[in-house]
Amino acid sequence: MALTLSHRKTSLSGIQIPTGAFHNRSAENSPTASTLSVSKSLVAMQAAKLINNVQRIRRPLVVEEIRPDLSAASRAFATAEMKEKEEERVAQYREGEQKNDEKGVPVYVMMPLDSVRMEGDGMNRKKAMKASLQALKCAGVEGVMVDVWWGLVERESPGVYKWGGYAELLDLAKNIGLKVQAVMSFHQCGGNVGDSCTKSKLGWVQLVSFVTLRTQNRMEHGDSQELGPSNAMTSLKATAEAVGKSEWGHAGPTDAGHYNNWPEDTSFFRKEGGGWNSEYGEFFLNWYSQMLLDHGERILSCAKPIFEGQGVKISVKIAGIHWHYGTRSHAPELTAGYYNTRFRDGYLPIAHMLARHGAVFNFTCIEMRDHEQPQDALCAPEKLVQQVALATQQAQVSLAGENALPRYDEHAYEQILKASSLNTDTKSKNREMCAFTYLRMNQDLFQADNWSKFVTFVKKM
């Protein structure tokens, strides 16, 4: 919107009033007082008309006349553009000041979850999206991150892809000069913290999985038996037999409680005498976490040859599970497949696996501080981030970060700046995160006060 108005004003400044309007063509002799009077009247009319047009175009925009998302982004774009020009003018007068040798952490911004229409054939809110991306570019943002929903791209049938909406979004970002992080999202959207829309998984996949499992269940166990993932159970059984403990291969821990249990309420995760620290617990947790590592190896082994030499960097998102980090067992991390306890580093094996494939370790909860979290749950996001930073340093793998929840305050920005510097010890003096992705682009971000703080944060990064 700011570009459009500027363009129209520039065009008006170049309009020339036709000379034919200022003299009387019917007069054959030299101008008389009458003809001069007529000419002056015509000039006055043309000038008045021109002034009226300029005033009409230059009048302030009324926010209520424009969609809120578009007007907020337009104002942010104009503000960032003016601030950028002012900084350029100041920099021109600073002689002898050298650049910082390209140091700093590039900032990306997550796009709205519903950037692409449910039909998958186009973008939502195209005008607002364009104004928003222009504002991000002027603020110094490196690029954007977008979820590529499998449920939209291949929703109709296997092998039939609809890339229209994402291709349109990529073209827009390219034209504006922004890079794109494409996140392959195979899960369902909706029901999680911050989810603004619902995108289901593939109907045809759900149907095939249900029919296959039901048939296999009837063939192997009969209808009365519960069927778990057959490949996992086969692997568990084989691993147990390999260590001479075949009785451990029938199922997982039976005393680990349920989703909402606290660790001390369960026999398996409690700190004193908990099963997690027993011989069986070590066996099961080793097998369980290795399944996740093996899955990562398979995916990266397939992806690497496809994208190698294409100018594409592969990264893997690792969840920042900071609840109960202060306990001995780290129960939430164990259930997620991260074998991380007070006595064992569960992130170093992941970092080594990513290093073998040249992938980036992408971690979240970078904005959180320990004292902001529920103390009764012994949350410690700062300590968790530091542990991951040390693991990636030891494995010599690049680390990128994200904030877990929407934040617009200076405390969060300062914490991100602190965490992204990776000053974990004397050896990491010149080490920084390779990128930071900010959650998320929305109307709240473009509100004047929030936008001003964000622009300042990007410059500091």
Short mmCIF file of N, CA, C and O in Angstrom, two decimals, residues 169-294:
data_model
loop_
_atom_site.label_atom_id
_atom_site.label_comp_id
_atom_site.label_asym_id
_atom_site.label_seq_id
_atom_site.Cartn_x
_atom_site.Cartn_y
_atom_site.Cartn_z
N LEU A 169 3.60 -19.09 -3.37
CA LEU A 169 4.24 -18.48 -2.20
C LEU A 169 5.75 -18.37 -2.39
O LEU A 169 6.37 -17.35 -2.05
N LEU A 170 6.37 -19.40 -2.95
CA LEU A 170 7.81 -19.36 -3.20
C LEU A 170 8.18 -18.28 -4.21
O LEU A 170 9.20 -17.59 -4.06
N ASP A 171 7.36 -18.14 -5.25
CA ASP A 171 7.62 -17.09 -6.25
C ASP A 171 7.54 -15.71 -5.61
O ASP A 171 8.35 -14.82 -5.91
N LEU A 172 6.55 -15.52 -4.74
CA LEU A 172 6.40 -14.22 -4.06
C LEU A 172 7.61 -13.92 -3.20
O LEU A 172 8.16 -12.81 -3.24
N ALA A 173 8.04 -14.89 -2.42
CA ALA A 173 9.21 -14.69 -1.56
C ALA A 173 10.47 -14.41 -2.39
O ALA A 173 11.28 -13.54 -2.05
N LYS A 174 10.63 -15.12 -3.49
CA LYS A 174 11.79 -14.92 -4.36
C LYS A 174 11.80 -13.53 -4.94
O LYS A 174 12.85 -12.86 -4.98
N ASN A 175 10.66 -13.05 -5.41
CA ASN A 175 10.58 -11.72 -6.01
C ASN A 175 10.88 -10.62 -5.00
O ASN A 175 11.42 -9.57 -5.35
N ILE A 176 10.53 -10.85 -3.74
CA ILE A 176 10.78 -9.86 -2.70
C ILE A 176 12.21 -9.95 -2.19
O ILE A 176 12.74 -8.98 -1.64
N GLY A 177 12.86 -11.09 -2.42
CA GLY A 177 14.25 -11.26 -2.00
C GLY A 177 14.40 -11.98 -0.68
O GLY A 177 15.39 -11.77 0.03
N LEU A 178 13.46 -12.85 -0.35
CA LEU A 178 13.51 -13.61 0.90
C LEU A 178 13.81 -15.08 0.61
O LEU A 178 13.30 -15.65 -0.35
N LYS A 179 14.61 -15.69 1.47
CA LYS A 179 14.84 -17.12 1.40
C LYS A 179 13.66 -17.86 2.05
O LYS A 179 12.88 -17.25 2.78
N VAL A 180 13.58 -19.16 1.81
CA VAL A 180 12.45 -19.94 2.33
C VAL A 180 12.95 -21.21 3.01
O VAL A 180 13.77 -21.95 2.44
N GLN A 181 12.48 -21.45 4.24
CA GLN A 181 12.65 -22.74 4.91
C GLN A 181 11.35 -23.51 4.74
O GLN A 181 10.30 -23.07 5.21
N ALA A 182 11.40 -24.62 4.06
CA ALA A 182 10.22 -25.45 3.84
C ALA A 182 10.23 -26.61 4.82
O ALA A 182 11.14 -27.45 4.78
N VAL A 183 9.27 -26.66 5.71
CA VAL A 183 9.19 -27.71 6.73
C VAL A 183 8.20 -28.77 6.27
O VAL A 183 7.02 -28.47 6.04
N MET A 184 8.68 -29.99 6.13
CA MET A 184 7.80 -31.08 5.73
C MET A 184 6.93 -31.50 6.91
O MET A 184 7.41 -32.10 7.87
N SER A 185 5.65 -31.16 6.86
CA SER A 185 4.74 -31.38 7.99
C SER A 185 3.80 -32.53 7.65
O SER A 185 2.84 -32.36 6.88
N PHE A 186 4.07 -33.68 8.24
CA PHE A 186 3.28 -34.88 7.97
C PHE A 186 2.21 -35.10 9.04
O PHE A 186 1.43 -36.05 8.95
N HIS A 187 2.18 -34.26 10.06
CA HIS A 187 1.25 -34.44 11.16
C HIS A 187 -0.02 -33.63 10.94
O HIS A 187 -0.15 -32.89 9.96
N GLN A 188 -0.94 -33.76 11.84
CA GLN A 188 -2.19 -33.00 11.78
C GLN A 188 -2.01 -31.66 12.47
O GLN A 188 -1.36 -31.56 13.51
N CYS A 189 -2.57 -30.63 11.89
CA CYS A 189 -2.54 -29.30 12.49
C CYS A 189 -3.88 -29.02 13.15
O CYS A 189 -4.93 -29.25 12.57
N GLY A 190 -3.83 -28.52 14.37
CA GLY A 190 -5.06 -28.23 15.10
C GLY A 190 -5.05 -28.88 16.46
O GLY A 190 -4.67 -30.04 16.61
N GLY A 191 -5.43 -28.10 17.48
CA GLY A 191 -5.49 -28.64 18.83
C GLY A 191 -4.26 -28.39 19.66
O GLY A 191 -4.27 -28.59 20.87
N ASN A 192 -3.18 -27.94 19.03
CA ASN A 192 -1.96 -27.64 19.77
C ASN A 192 -1.93 -26.17 20.15
O ASN A 192 -2.69 -25.36 19.63
N VAL A 193 -1.04 -25.80 21.07
CA VAL A 193 -0.92 -24.41 21.50
C VAL A 193 -0.52 -23.54 20.31
O VAL A 193 0.47 -23.83 19.63
N GLY A 194 -1.31 -22.50 20.03
CA GLY A 194 -0.98 -21.58 18.95
C GLY A 194 -1.53 -21.98 17.59
O GLY A 194 -1.38 -21.23 16.62
N ASP A 195 -2.14 -23.16 17.46
CA ASP A 195 -2.69 -23.57 16.18
C ASP A 195 -3.90 -22.70 15.84
O ASP A 195 -4.87 -22.66 16.60
N SER A 196 -3.84 -22.03 14.68
CA SER A 196 -4.91 -21.13 14.28
C SER A 196 -5.85 -21.76 13.26
O SER A 196 -6.80 -21.12 12.81
N CYS A 197 -5.58 -22.98 12.86
CA CYS A 197 -6.44 -23.65 11.89
C CYS A 197 -6.31 -25.15 12.09
O CYS A 197 -5.54 -25.62 12.91
N THR A 198 -7.10 -25.91 11.34
CA THR A 198 -7.06 -27.37 11.43
C THR A 198 -6.82 -27.95 10.05
O THR A 198 -7.53 -27.62 9.10
N LYS A 199 -5.79 -28.76 9.93
CA LYS A 199 -5.49 -29.47 8.69
C LYS A 199 -5.30 -30.93 9.04
O LYS A 199 -4.41 -31.29 9.80
N SER A 200 -6.15 -31.77 8.49
CA SER A 200 -6.12 -33.18 8.85
C SER A 200 -5.05 -33.92 8.06
O SER A 200 -4.51 -33.43 7.08
N LYS A 201 -4.77 -35.14 8.53
CA LYS A 201 -3.87 -36.01 7.78
C LYS A 201 -4.62 -36.55 6.57
O LYS A 201 -5.79 -36.25 6.35
N LEU A 202 -3.96 -37.38 5.79
CA LEU A 202 -4.55 -37.86 4.56
C LEU A 202 -5.61 -38.92 4.82
O LEU A 202 -5.36 -39.91 5.51
N GLY A 203 -6.78 -38.72 4.24
CA GLY A 203 -7.86 -39.68 4.41
C GLY A 203 -7.52 -41.04 3.85
O GLY A 203 -7.82 -42.07 4.45
N TRP A 204 -6.86 -41.07 2.69
CA TRP A 204 -6.55 -42.37 2.08
C TRP A 204 -5.49 -43.12 2.88
O TRP A 204 -5.49 -44.34 2.93
N VAL A 205 -4.58 -42.40 3.57
CA VAL A 205 -3.59 -43.06 4.42
C VAL A 205 -4.27 -43.66 5.65
O VAL A 205 -4.00 -44.78 6.05
N GLN A 206 -5.18 -42.91 6.25
CA GLN A 206 -5.90 -43.41 7.42
C GLN A 206 -6.68 -44.66 7.08
O GLN A 206 -6.71 -45.63 7.83
N LEU A 207 -7.31 -44.67 5.90
CA LEU A 207 -8.11 -45.81 5.49
C LEU A 207 -7.23 -47.04 5.27
O LEU A 207 -7.52 -48.12 5.78
N VAL A 208 -6.13 -46.88 4.56
CA VAL A 208 -5.24 -48.01 4.29
C VAL A 208 -4.67 -48.55 5.60
O VAL A 208 -4.64 -49.76 5.82
N SER A 209 -4.25 -47.64 6.50
CA SER A 209 -3.66 -48.08 7.76
C SER A 209 -4.67 -48.86 8.59
O SER A 209 -4.36 -49.90 9.14
N PHE A 210 -5.91 -48.38 8.65
CA PHE A 210 -6.92 -49.04 9.47
C PHE A 210 -7.23 -50.42 8.92
O PHE A 210 -7.27 -51.41 9.66
N VAL A 211 -7.43 -50.50 7.61
CA VAL A 211 -7.76 -51.80 6.99
C VAL A 211 -6.61 -52.78 7.18
O VAL A 211 -6.81 -53.94 7.54
N THR A 212 -5.38 -52.33 6.95
CA THR A 212 -4.22 -53.21 7.07
C THR A 212 -4.06 -53.74 8.48
O THR A 212 -3.88 -54.94 8.70
N LEU A 213 -4.14 -52.82 9.48
CA LEU A 213 -3.95 -53.23 10.86
C LEU A 213 -5.08 -54.13 11.33
O LEU A 213 -4.85 -55.09 12.06
N ARG A 214 -6.31 -53.82 10.90
CA ARG A 214 -7.44 -54.65 11.34
C ARG A 214 -7.31 -56.06 10.77
O ARG A 214 -7.52 -57.05 11.47
N THR A 215 -6.94 -56.15 9.48
CA THR A 215 -6.77 -57.46 8.86
C THR A 215 -5.64 -58.24 9.52
O THR A 215 -5.78 -59.42 9.84
N GLN A 216 -4.51 -57.54 9.76
CA GLN A 216 -3.38 -58.20 10.39
C GLN A 216 -3.72 -58.64 11.81
O GLN A 216 -3.31 -59.71 12.26
N ASN A 217 -4.50 -57.83 12.51
CA ASN A 217 -4.92 -58.15 13.86
C ASN A 217 -5.74 -59.43 13.89
O ASN A 217 -5.54 -60.30 14.73
N ARG A 218 -6.68 -59.54 12.97
CA ARG A 218 -7.54 -60.73 12.93
C ARG A 218 -6.73 -61.97 12.57
O ARG A 218 -6.95 -63.06 13.11
N MET A 219 -5.77 -61.80 11.63
CA MET A 219 -5.00 -62.95 11.18
C MET A 219 -4.06 -63.46 12.28
O MET A 219 -3.91 -64.67 12.46
N GLU A 220 -3.46 -62.52 13.04
CA GLU A 220 -2.43 -62.93 13.97
C GLU A 220 -2.95 -63.20 15.38
O GLU A 220 -2.45 -64.07 16.07
N HIS A 221 -3.93 -62.39 15.82
CA HIS A 221 -4.29 -62.45 17.24
C HIS A 221 -5.79 -62.64 17.50
O HIS A 221 -6.17 -62.93 18.62
N GLY A 222 -6.61 -62.43 16.49
CA GLY A 222 -8.04 -62.44 16.76
C GLY A 222 -8.49 -61.07 17.22
O GLY A 222 -7.70 -60.23 17.62
N ASP A 223 -9.79 -60.81 17.20
CA ASP A 223 -10.34 -59.49 17.48
C ASP A 223 -10.13 -59.03 18.91
O ASP A 223 -10.18 -57.85 19.21
N SER A 224 -9.90 -59.95 19.85
CA SER A 224 -9.83 -59.55 21.25
C SER A 224 -8.47 -58.99 21.65
O SER A 224 -8.32 -58.44 22.72
N GLN A 225 -7.49 -59.12 20.79
CA GLN A 225 -6.14 -58.67 21.13
C GLN A 225 -5.88 -57.27 20.60
O GLN A 225 -6.34 -56.90 19.52
N GLU A 226 -5.07 -56.47 21.36
CA GLU A 226 -4.66 -55.16 20.91
C GLU A 226 -3.37 -55.28 20.12
O GLU A 226 -2.43 -55.93 20.58
N LEU A 227 -3.35 -54.66 18.95
CA LEU A 227 -2.18 -54.76 18.09
C LEU A 227 -1.35 -53.50 18.18
O LEU A 227 -1.82 -52.40 17.93
N GLY A 228 -0.07 -53.66 18.52
CA GLY A 228 0.84 -52.52 18.50
C GLY A 228 1.54 -52.45 17.16
O GLY A 228 1.32 -53.31 16.29
N PRO A 229 2.41 -51.45 16.95
CA PRO A 229 3.17 -51.36 15.70
C PRO A 229 4.00 -52.62 15.50
O PRO A 229 4.93 -52.89 16.27
N SER A 230 3.70 -53.38 14.49
CA SER A 230 4.31 -54.71 14.32
C SER A 230 5.81 -54.63 14.13
O SER A 230 6.56 -55.46 14.68
N ASN A 231 6.30 -53.66 13.36
CA ASN A 231 7.74 -53.57 13.14
C ASN A 231 8.49 -53.28 14.43
O ASN A 231 9.56 -53.84 14.68
N ALA A 232 7.92 -52.40 15.27
CA ALA A 232 8.57 -52.06 16.53
C ALA A 232 8.62 -53.27 17.46
O ALA A 232 9.64 -53.53 18.10
N MET A 233 7.52 -54.01 17.53
CA MET A 233 7.48 -55.17 18.42
C MET A 233 8.43 -56.27 17.94
O MET A 233 9.07 -56.95 18.74
N THR A 234 8.54 -56.40 16.64
CA THR A 234 9.49 -57.37 16.09
C THR A 234 10.92 -56.99 16.45
O THR A 234 11.73 -57.84 16.84
N SER A 235 11.21 -55.71 16.36
CA SER A 235 12.55 -55.22 16.69
C SER A 235 12.85 -55.40 18.18
O SER A 235 13.95 -55.82 18.55
N LEU A 236 11.87 -55.08 19.03
CA LEU A 236 12.06 -55.23 20.48
C LEU A 236 12.33 -56.69 20.84
O LEU A 236 13.23 -56.99 21.64
N LYS A 237 11.57 -57.57 20.24
CA LYS A 237 11.73 -59.00 20.52
C LYS A 237 13.12 -59.49 20.11
O LYS A 237 13.80 -60.21 20.87
N ALA A 238 13.56 -59.07 18.93
CA ALA A 238 14.87 -59.50 18.44
C ALA A 238 16.00 -58.93 19.30
O ALA A 238 16.99 -59.64 19.58
N THR A 239 15.86 -57.69 19.74
CA THR A 239 16.88 -57.06 20.57
C THR A 239 16.98 -57.75 21.93
O THR A 239 18.08 -57.97 22.46
N ALA A 240 15.81 -58.10 22.50
CA ALA A 240 15.80 -58.77 23.80
C ALA A 240 16.44 -60.15 23.70
O ALA A 240 17.22 -60.56 24.59
N GLU A 241 16.15 -60.86 22.64
CA GLU A 241 16.74 -62.19 22.46
C GLU A 241 18.24 -62.10 22.26
O GLU A 241 19.00 -62.98 22.71
N ALA A 242 18.70 -61.01 21.62
CA ALA A 242 20.13 -60.85 21.36
C ALA A 242 20.93 -60.64 22.63
O ALA A 242 22.12 -61.01 22.70
N VAL A 243 20.30 -60.11 23.68
CA VAL A 243 21.01 -59.90 24.96
C VAL A 243 20.66 -61.01 25.96
O VAL A 243 21.03 -60.92 27.14
N GLY A 244 19.97 -62.04 25.50
CA GLY A 244 19.65 -63.18 26.36
C GLY A 244 18.53 -62.90 27.33
O GLY A 244 18.45 -63.55 28.39
N LYS A 245 17.66 -61.96 27.04
CA LYS A 245 16.53 -61.62 27.92
C LYS A 245 15.24 -61.63 27.09
O LYS A 245 14.60 -60.61 26.91
N SER A 246 14.87 -62.77 26.59
CA SER A 246 13.69 -62.86 25.72
C SER A 246 12.42 -62.38 26.41
O SER A 246 11.49 -61.90 25.75
N GLU A 247 12.37 -62.47 27.74
CA GLU A 247 11.16 -62.03 28.46
C GLU A 247 10.97 -60.51 28.38
O GLU A 247 9.88 -60.00 28.66
N TRP A 248 12.00 -59.77 28.03
CA TRP A 248 11.91 -58.32 27.90
C TRP A 248 11.35 -57.89 26.54
O TRP A 248 11.11 -56.71 26.31
N GLY A 249 11.14 -58.81 25.66
CA GLY A 249 10.75 -58.47 24.29
C GLY A 249 9.26 -58.51 24.00
O GLY A 249 8.85 -58.40 22.84
N HIS A 250 8.45 -58.68 25.05
CA HIS A 250 7.01 -58.80 24.80
C HIS A 250 6.27 -57.47 24.82
O HIS A 250 5.24 -57.31 24.17
N ALA A 251 6.78 -56.50 25.59
CA ALA A 251 6.09 -55.21 25.71
C ALA A 251 7.01 -54.21 26.38
O ALA A 251 8.11 -54.56 26.85
N GLY A 252 6.57 -52.97 26.43
CA GLY A 252 7.32 -51.95 27.12
C GLY A 252 7.01 -51.95 28.61
O GLY A 252 6.31 -52.85 29.11
N PRO A 253 7.51 -50.96 29.36
CA PRO A 253 7.28 -50.90 30.81
C PRO A 253 5.78 -50.84 31.12
O PRO A 253 5.03 -50.11 30.47
N THR A 254 5.36 -51.58 32.10
CA THR A 254 3.94 -51.59 32.49
C THR A 254 3.66 -50.69 33.68
O THR A 254 2.51 -50.54 34.08
N ASP A 255 4.71 -50.07 34.23
CA ASP A 255 4.53 -49.24 35.43
C ASP A 255 4.94 -47.78 35.19
O ASP A 255 5.34 -47.07 36.10
N ALA A 256 4.82 -47.34 33.92
CA ALA A 256 5.25 -45.99 33.57
C ALA A 256 4.13 -44.96 33.72
O ALA A 256 4.34 -43.78 33.44
N GLY A 257 2.94 -45.39 34.14
CA GLY A 257 1.85 -44.46 34.34
C GLY A 257 1.18 -44.03 33.05
O GLY A 257 1.30 -44.70 32.01
N HIS A 258 0.47 -42.89 33.13
CA HIS A 258 -0.26 -42.37 31.98
C HIS A 258 0.24 -40.96 31.64
O HIS A 258 1.11 -40.41 32.31
N TYR A 259 -0.36 -40.36 30.62
CA TYR A 259 0.12 -39.09 30.06
C TYR A 259 0.25 -37.99 31.11
O TYR A 259 1.24 -37.25 31.12
N ASN A 260 -0.73 -37.85 31.98
CA ASN A 260 -0.75 -36.75 32.93
C ASN A 260 -0.19 -37.07 34.31
O ASN A 260 -0.32 -36.27 35.23
N ASN A 261 0.41 -38.25 34.45
CA ASN A 261 1.04 -38.59 35.74
C ASN A 261 2.33 -37.80 35.95
O ASN A 261 3.07 -37.54 35.00
N TRP A 262 2.61 -37.42 37.19
CA TRP A 262 3.90 -36.84 37.53
C TRP A 262 4.90 -37.98 37.71
O TRP A 262 4.53 -39.10 38.11
N PRO A 263 6.18 -37.74 37.44
CA PRO A 263 7.17 -38.81 37.52
C PRO A 263 7.16 -39.55 38.86
O PRO A 263 7.28 -40.79 38.89
N GLU A 264 7.03 -38.82 39.97
CA GLU A 264 7.07 -39.46 41.28
C GLU A 264 5.84 -40.30 41.57
O GLU A 264 5.81 -41.06 42.53
N ASP A 265 4.81 -40.17 40.73
CA ASP A 265 3.59 -40.98 40.90
C ASP A 265 3.71 -42.34 40.23
O ASP A 265 2.77 -43.15 40.31
N THR A 266 4.81 -42.57 39.56
CA THR A 266 4.98 -43.84 38.84
C THR A 266 6.18 -44.61 39.38
O THR A 266 7.15 -44.02 39.86
N SER A 267 6.12 -45.90 39.27
CA SER A 267 7.24 -46.74 39.72
C SER A 267 8.42 -46.66 38.77
O SER A 267 9.58 -46.79 39.17
N PHE A 268 8.14 -46.43 37.50
CA PHE A 268 9.21 -46.46 36.51
C PHE A 268 10.05 -45.18 36.52
O PHE A 268 11.27 -45.22 36.39
N PHE A 269 9.41 -44.01 36.71
CA PHE A 269 10.11 -42.74 36.57
C PHE A 269 10.52 -42.09 37.89
O PHE A 269 11.19 -41.06 37.88
N ARG A 270 10.12 -42.64 39.03
CA ARG A 270 10.45 -42.00 40.30
C ARG A 270 11.97 -42.00 40.52
O ARG A 270 12.69 -42.87 40.00
N LYS A 271 12.43 -41.03 41.33
CA LYS A 271 13.89 -40.85 41.45
C LYS A 271 14.56 -41.96 42.26
O LYS A 271 15.69 -42.36 41.95
N GLU A 272 13.90 -42.45 43.31
CA GLU A 272 14.49 -43.49 44.15
C GLU A 272 13.96 -44.86 43.73
O GLU A 272 12.77 -45.14 43.85
N GLY A 273 14.85 -45.69 43.22
CA GLY A 273 14.45 -47.05 42.85
C GLY A 273 13.58 -47.12 41.62
O GLY A 273 12.88 -48.13 41.40
N GLY A 274 13.56 -46.09 40.79
CA GLY A 274 12.76 -46.09 39.57
C GLY A 274 13.26 -47.08 38.54
O GLY A 274 14.47 -47.32 38.41
N GLY A 275 12.33 -47.67 37.82
CA GLY A 275 12.71 -48.67 36.82
C GLY A 275 13.59 -48.13 35.72
O GLY A 275 14.35 -48.88 35.09
N TRP A 276 13.53 -46.82 35.46
CA TRP A 276 14.36 -46.22 34.40
C TRP A 276 15.85 -46.43 34.65
O TRP A 276 16.64 -46.47 33.70
N ASN A 277 16.24 -46.59 35.94
CA ASN A 277 17.65 -46.72 36.30
C ASN A 277 18.04 -48.17 36.58
O ASN A 277 19.11 -48.43 37.12
N SER A 278 17.17 -49.11 36.21
CA SER A 278 17.45 -50.52 36.43
C SER A 278 18.06 -51.13 35.17
O SER A 278 18.15 -50.48 34.11
N GLU A 279 18.46 -52.38 35.27
CA GLU A 279 19.03 -53.06 34.10
C GLU A 279 18.01 -53.14 32.97
O GLU A 279 18.33 -52.90 31.80
N TYR A 280 16.75 -53.49 33.33
CA TYR A 280 15.71 -53.55 32.30
C TYR A 280 15.43 -52.17 31.73
O TYR A 280 15.27 -52.00 30.51
N GLY A 281 15.37 -51.15 32.60
CA GLY A 281 15.10 -49.80 32.14
C GLY A 281 16.14 -49.30 31.15
O GLY A 281 15.81 -48.69 30.12
N GLU A 282 17.41 -49.59 31.43
CA GLU A 282 18.47 -49.18 30.52
C GLU A 282 18.36 -49.91 29.18
O GLU A 282 18.59 -49.32 28.13
N PHE A 283 18.01 -51.19 29.26
CA PHE A 283 17.83 -51.95 28.02
C PHE A 283 16.71 -51.34 27.18
O PHE A 283 16.89 -51.08 25.98
N PHE A 284 15.55 -51.13 27.80
CA PHE A 284 14.40 -50.64 27.03
C PHE A 284 14.64 -49.23 26.49
O PHE A 284 14.34 -48.94 25.32
N LEU A 285 15.17 -48.34 27.31
CA LEU A 285 15.38 -46.96 26.87
C LEU A 285 16.46 -46.86 25.80
O LEU A 285 16.36 -46.02 24.90
N ASN A 286 17.46 -47.72 25.86
CA ASN A 286 18.45 -47.78 24.78
C ASN A 286 17.80 -48.20 23.47
O ASN A 286 18.04 -47.61 22.42
N TRP A 287 16.98 -49.26 23.54
CA TRP A 287 16.29 -49.72 22.33
C TRP A 287 15.33 -48.66 21.81
O TRP A 287 15.30 -48.37 20.60
N TYR A 288 14.56 -48.05 22.71
CA TYR A 288 13.53 -47.08 22.34
C TYR A 288 14.15 -45.85 21.66
O TYR A 288 13.68 -45.40 20.61
N SER A 289 15.22 -45.33 22.23
CA SER A 289 15.86 -44.15 21.64
C SER A 289 16.59 -44.50 20.34
O SER A 289 16.68 -43.67 19.43
N GLN A 290 17.11 -45.72 20.27
CA GLN A 290 17.79 -46.14 19.04
C GLN A 290 16.83 -46.23 17.87
O GLN A 290 17.21 -45.98 16.71
N MET A 291 15.56 -46.58 18.14
CA MET A 291 14.55 -46.61 17.08
C MET A 291 14.40 -45.23 16.45
O MET A 291 14.26 -45.10 15.23
N LEU A 292 14.44 -44.19 17.27
CA LEU A 292 14.32 -42.83 16.77
C LEU A 292 15.56 -42.44 15.96
O LEU A 292 15.46 -41.84 14.88
N LEU A 293 16.74 -42.80 16.46
CA LEU A 293 17.97 -42.51 15.74
C LEU A 293 18.02 -43.24 14.40
O LEU A 293 18.44 -42.67 13.38
N ASP A 294 17.59 -44.50 14.39
CA ASP A 294 17.58 -45.27 13.15
C ASP A 294 16.62 -44.65 12.12
O ASP A 294 16.90 -44.63 10.92
#
